[in-house]
């Protein structure tokens, strides 16, 4: 190309760029001019009209409740469901602030005349001498009240000081107050309002669960009072309140810490929301909660609501289907209660001429039944139980439960950890066979008292003479397993125990204990302790659900699956499955590391425990219609011995595994009878 051509091309490009820039500037000026004109119209021409509209109208976005998902058993039977309740609500958008205190006092008067409860979280009471005192049962609330974020008081400051400051804080005219009780009540409601962030966008719930009579009385007496509303709401209800309270859990008012934590996670929670406190209600809070809706409320300058628009519909939570069978659960509860009472009554009679330690102190226990095919929990009961419907009210019933020495709120099935006694022996047998410490033909001579370690002697229940493994398990010979355990060693022993699920969490969706494995978890250890550990004593303590998992693992030829409570999750209308446990490909936690051949020796020995006249469980299961394999156990404790029983059935094609612990049961037949009742119902 020639030089002249290059110059012409460059000149043309420069001219084009300049022209394009001019066009862009013109377009920007036009857009800017249009904005200026529009602003002039808004602010100058139409400014007065828009100003009046802003002065006379205010919009508030109010969150509406979401329907909580329900909890059902494996067959769709309701365990934790929703039912309609009535609540009294004070709505700041509608209420006259000058009449608020009179309205509150009128409501309290109506409620107390009918002996109905209203929400009261103020930790203050009036003593017999007429002074304000703190409620000792509410230490956390007292701490909050005195905190830097609230009254900023010293720990030593008394309730009189708190009440004086609260009266000033809420600008209460004491000249209009009749007495201290009226003052306390009024301060309490204002305190409740502040603690639950009462505002234009957050109405205050004055009382929940009011009776139909109270509904009619409030409606009649407060109909001319603006801002007082009777609303329906869905409240949690357990059709069988005492069936599985430890598993289902309960709801409670959201705390400030929970509110901040949940909203930090991006969850949609309101100040008046309830939240799961323990059990499945806590574990599956995110699935059950649902998402609240929104409505826009518009008020004019006179404070009157002019328009209400539902802008976002609430989305209900999902429904849980559990693996629990409510019929089996009912049998588990009833059997525990019956057999514990029977053990105690028998123990009292025996103790009258044999002395203490006969079961007279048997008051508590637990049982767990698993499906061997997928390790799903079919039943899990802890005794004594309690009524979750009454518990959730957090009133005198809750206080009574908390003070009960038998600890009915304690979940013995999943959290209670107990010495297993001789039910640990199948684990020792399997490990010793696999490690070639013994074989089926290994005989050991039982002379009753095993004293290889003089500081750790082991007494046997009999003098069995020369005895092999099968007979040793059948008769539960302590001497045989003390010697076998010594040869095996504690390190190898607990490694196999872990694989069988002992001293390990089972995978449950709710809170459970680790248990304790002797040697591994012991703070101090002496070589002689091994013989005690081998017979299920020493530091060994396991939960009933671990024992059931261990039993199911033996029945499942050494494959340990994840123990679980949730079968599937569906949407609220139950038309769509959100999650379903894959029973065809269950979750494997571990394998025992024991060959099928060696496990078969243990399994057949456990069958003999039940089927052989020499077996320790023959008296209860010797003529049972279904082939059962099992193992009895007795563990020494302060007071009467604990009794433990594990079993699975049918022997040839295992379907279920059961573990029972009766604290201070003393005599094994009672724990075996609990298992028998469950097997009766299942088969």
XYZ file of C-alpha atoms in Angstrom, residues 14-339:
326
model
C -9.934 9.937 13.120
C -12.946 11.721 11.654
C -15.196 8.697 12.350
C -14.107 8.464 16.000
C -14.702 12.187 16.538
C -18.147 11.949 14.992
C -19.087 8.899 17.156
C -17.956 10.702 20.307
C -20.139 13.674 19.518
C -23.155 11.406 19.018
C -22.580 9.659 22.379
C -22.297 13.018 24.161
C -25.539 14.202 22.609
C -27.350 11.005 23.713
C -26.064 11.385 27.302
C -27.164 15.026 27.393
C -30.639 14.049 26.211
C -30.942 11.357 28.911
C -29.666 13.759 31.587
C -32.102 16.460 30.434
C -34.986 13.937 30.648
C -34.028 13.077 34.244
C -33.827 16.759 35.181
C -37.292 17.341 33.703
C -38.737 14.371 35.617
C -37.172 15.532 38.891
C -38.549 19.026 38.247
C -42.032 17.531 37.793
C -41.745 15.439 40.990
C -40.263 18.129 43.213
C -41.697 21.398 41.876
C -44.834 20.786 39.847
C -46.183 17.723 41.747
C -44.111 18.078 44.941
C -46.958 19.255 47.143
C -49.150 16.297 46.139
C -46.417 13.725 46.787
C -45.541 15.407 50.076
C -49.110 15.107 51.322
C -49.171 11.435 50.321
C -45.945 10.764 52.233
C -47.256 12.634 55.270
C -50.526 10.735 55.348
C -49.381 7.190 54.549
C -46.902 4.758 56.077
C -46.398 1.138 54.991
C -45.190 -1.695 57.231
C -44.128 -5.165 56.194
C -45.426 -7.774 58.643
C -44.176 -11.379 58.606
C -46.796 -14.143 58.776
C -46.251 -17.544 60.376
C -45.257 -20.654 58.459
C -46.970 -23.975 59.105
C -44.574 -26.428 60.768
C -44.133 -29.843 59.187
C -45.478 -32.859 61.065
C -43.737 -35.993 62.376
C -45.314 -39.372 61.617
C -44.388 -42.996 62.322
C -43.364 -45.395 59.546
C -47.031 -46.140 58.761
C -48.204 -42.531 58.701
C -49.555 -42.449 62.261
C -49.220 -38.930 63.702
C -46.640 -38.533 66.467
C -46.194 -34.738 66.444
C -48.972 -32.990 64.516
C -50.571 -29.571 64.214
C -53.895 -28.550 65.616
C -55.641 -25.222 65.829
C -55.240 -23.132 68.958
C -56.288 -19.625 69.950
C -54.065 -16.774 71.064
C -54.597 -13.194 72.227
C -52.481 -10.721 70.287
C -51.756 -7.016 70.825
C -51.114 -5.359 67.454
C -49.237 -2.044 67.694
C -50.485 -1.005 64.268
C -54.023 -0.798 65.616
C -53.683 -0.136 69.346
C -53.975 3.287 70.999
C -50.705 3.783 72.953
C -52.447 5.942 75.569
C -54.842 3.101 76.347
C -52.239 0.312 76.268
C -51.719 -0.052 80.029
C -55.451 -0.089 80.778
C -55.937 -2.639 78.005
C -53.217 -4.886 79.471
C -54.659 -4.714 82.979
C -58.169 -5.435 81.707
C -56.916 -8.499 79.835
C -55.038 -9.800 82.884
C -58.124 -9.328 85.038
C -60.268 -11.312 82.572
C -57.657 -14.097 82.374
C -57.103 -14.460 86.109
C -60.807 -14.545 86.889
C -60.980 -17.690 84.715
C -57.656 -19.027 86.064
C -56.157 -18.849 82.563
C -52.428 -18.331 82.071
C -50.869 -15.462 80.148
C -47.251 -15.326 79.006
C -44.998 -14.151 81.827
C -41.213 -14.392 81.609
C -40.397 -11.738 84.216
C -38.364 -13.571 86.907
C -39.961 -11.657 89.777
C -42.593 -12.648 92.343
C -44.222 -11.027 95.363
C -43.186 -12.607 98.661
C -45.478 -13.246 101.606
C -44.316 -10.008 103.267
C -45.192 -7.986 100.154
C -41.673 -7.410 98.774
C -40.428 -8.234 95.286
C -38.235 -11.351 95.110
C -36.517 -13.174 92.263
C -37.862 -16.524 91.083
C -35.084 -19.002 91.828
C -36.385 -21.269 89.067
C -35.426 -18.675 86.404
C -31.660 -18.066 86.826
C -31.018 -17.423 83.113
C -33.738 -14.772 82.908
C -32.434 -13.066 86.055
C -28.988 -12.961 84.464
C -30.435 -11.419 81.285
C -32.400 -8.857 83.302
C -29.258 -7.669 85.125
C -26.982 -7.836 82.090
C -25.166 -4.854 80.553
C -27.476 -5.060 77.559
C -30.523 -4.580 79.790
C -30.500 -2.966 83.270
C -26.718 -3.117 83.713
C -26.884 -4.094 87.391
C -24.588 -5.901 89.753
C -25.162 -9.579 90.507
C -25.928 -8.602 94.117
C -28.740 -6.157 93.227
C -32.140 -7.342 94.387
C -35.561 -7.607 92.758
C -36.805 -4.363 94.378
C -34.082 -2.453 92.533
C -34.943 -4.172 89.262
C -38.631 -3.377 89.608
C -37.925 0.298 90.348
C -35.784 0.612 87.221
C -38.277 -1.302 85.060
C -41.143 0.897 86.269
C -39.161 3.969 85.169
C -38.048 2.284 81.947
C -41.627 1.652 80.860
C -42.877 5.050 82.075
C -45.581 3.481 84.252
C -47.676 5.948 86.230
C -47.661 4.388 89.695
C -50.404 6.789 90.843
C -52.838 4.876 88.662
C -51.720 1.471 89.982
C -53.825 -0.112 92.748
C -51.246 -2.430 94.320
C -47.923 -4.225 93.902
C -49.492 -7.156 92.117
C -50.959 -4.874 89.464
C -47.594 -3.147 89.089
C -45.757 -6.451 88.747
C -48.236 -7.658 86.120
C -47.987 -4.481 84.077
C -44.178 -4.412 84.262
C -44.150 -8.090 83.292
C -46.096 -7.534 80.075
C -43.934 -4.559 79.084
C -40.844 -6.641 79.849
C -42.208 -9.494 77.749
C -42.915 -7.041 74.934
C -39.387 -5.697 74.978
C -37.859 -9.161 75.172
C -39.901 -10.243 72.113
C -39.249 -7.023 70.133
C -42.834 -5.736 70.082
C -43.189 -3.226 67.220
C -45.349 -2.120 64.322
C -44.113 -5.092 62.343
C -44.092 -7.562 65.208
C -47.354 -7.978 67.187
C -47.118 -9.186 70.781
C -48.595 -12.552 71.775
C -50.198 -11.953 75.168
C -51.513 -15.500 75.733
C -51.489 -18.771 73.819
C -53.665 -21.851 74.042
C -56.657 -20.098 75.562
C -59.856 -22.096 76.105
C -63.014 -21.666 74.057
C -64.671 -20.077 77.118
C -61.881 -17.533 77.386
C -62.152 -16.896 73.666
C -65.807 -15.939 74.070
C -65.154 -13.758 77.147
C -62.310 -11.789 75.544
C -64.281 -11.360 72.317
C -67.260 -9.989 74.233
C -65.360 -7.685 76.593
C -62.682 -6.381 74.245
C -64.602 -6.004 70.990
C -64.592 -2.187 71.250
C -60.856 -2.080 72.030
C -58.733 -1.661 68.918
C -55.517 -3.648 68.665
C -56.658 -6.659 70.706
C -57.155 -9.649 68.437
C -58.079 -13.285 68.878
C -56.102 -15.252 66.303
C -55.982 -18.889 65.349
C -52.608 -20.554 65.105
C -51.286 -24.055 64.647
C -49.949 -25.522 67.857
C -47.841 -28.651 68.276
C -49.692 -31.632 69.668
C -48.589 -35.187 70.338
C -51.605 -37.554 70.112
C -49.781 -39.991 72.414
C -47.834 -37.567 74.582
C -45.979 -40.240 76.567
C -45.158 -42.488 73.605
C -41.766 -41.180 72.490
C -41.046 -37.788 74.103
C -37.290 -38.373 74.323
C -37.099 -38.963 70.563
C -39.591 -36.402 69.255
C -38.442 -33.515 71.417
C -40.267 -30.252 71.994
C -40.626 -26.682 70.798
C -39.948 -23.554 72.823
C -39.796 -19.789 72.341
C -36.775 -18.660 70.359
C -34.086 -17.025 72.471
C -32.151 -13.949 71.418
C -29.037 -16.067 70.879
C -30.959 -18.563 68.719
C -32.623 -15.748 66.767
C -29.294 -14.095 65.989
C -27.609 -17.400 65.093
C -30.414 -18.539 62.773
C -30.706 -15.221 60.965
C -26.930 -15.088 60.618
C -27.273 -18.397 58.771
C -29.761 -16.708 56.450
C -32.797 -18.433 57.973
C -36.133 -16.646 58.159
C -37.080 -16.369 61.853
C -39.399 -13.964 63.630
C -39.208 -12.706 67.214
C -42.276 -14.715 68.262
C -41.298 -17.956 66.530
C -40.993 -21.300 68.266
C -37.943 -23.457 67.638
C -36.946 -27.071 68.275
C -35.198 -27.441 71.629
C -34.149 -31.118 71.545
C -34.863 -34.425 69.828
C -36.061 -34.547 66.233
C -37.735 -31.148 66.591
C -34.224 -29.727 67.010
C -32.334 -32.064 64.676
C -34.728 -31.392 61.765
C -35.566 -27.776 62.572
C -34.618 -26.578 59.079
C -36.840 -29.181 57.386
C -39.811 -28.724 59.724
C -39.795 -24.934 60.103
C -41.084 -23.725 56.742
C -40.806 -20.141 55.497
C -43.020 -17.300 56.716
C -44.993 -15.085 54.376
C -45.312 -11.303 54.255
C -48.158 -8.807 54.170
C -47.929 -5.062 53.677
C -50.036 -2.932 56.025
C -50.592 0.726 55.129
C -51.638 3.330 57.735
C -52.681 6.964 57.300
C -51.577 9.888 59.454
C -54.450 9.240 61.887
C -53.044 5.795 62.626
C -55.833 3.976 60.837
C -55.055 1.000 58.621
C -56.111 1.790 55.078
C -54.870 -1.208 53.147
C -53.550 -4.748 53.727
C -51.873 -6.678 50.907
C -50.571 -10.271 51.093
C -47.304 -9.915 49.172
C -45.609 -13.271 49.808
C -47.387 -16.509 50.694
C -46.011 -18.635 53.550
C -44.434 -21.983 52.652
C -45.130 -24.889 55.053
C -42.371 -27.125 56.388
C -41.754 -30.710 55.343
C -43.151 -33.837 56.999
C -40.900 -36.484 58.595
C -41.727 -40.172 58.352
C -39.858 -42.032 61.075
C -38.700 -45.634 61.159
C -40.518 -45.986 64.500
C -43.574 -48.266 64.581
C -46.000 -46.680 67.056
C -47.497 -50.080 67.986
C -44.071 -51.501 68.836
C -43.196 -48.301 70.676
C -46.334 -48.641 72.799
C -45.447 -52.251 73.619
C -41.890 -51.200 74.536
C -43.183 -48.536 76.937
C -45.742 -50.837 78.538
C -43.359 -53.799 78.828
C -40.680 -51.678 80.497
C -43.129 -50.305 83.035
C -44.619 -53.721 83.771
C -41.312 -55.588 84.140
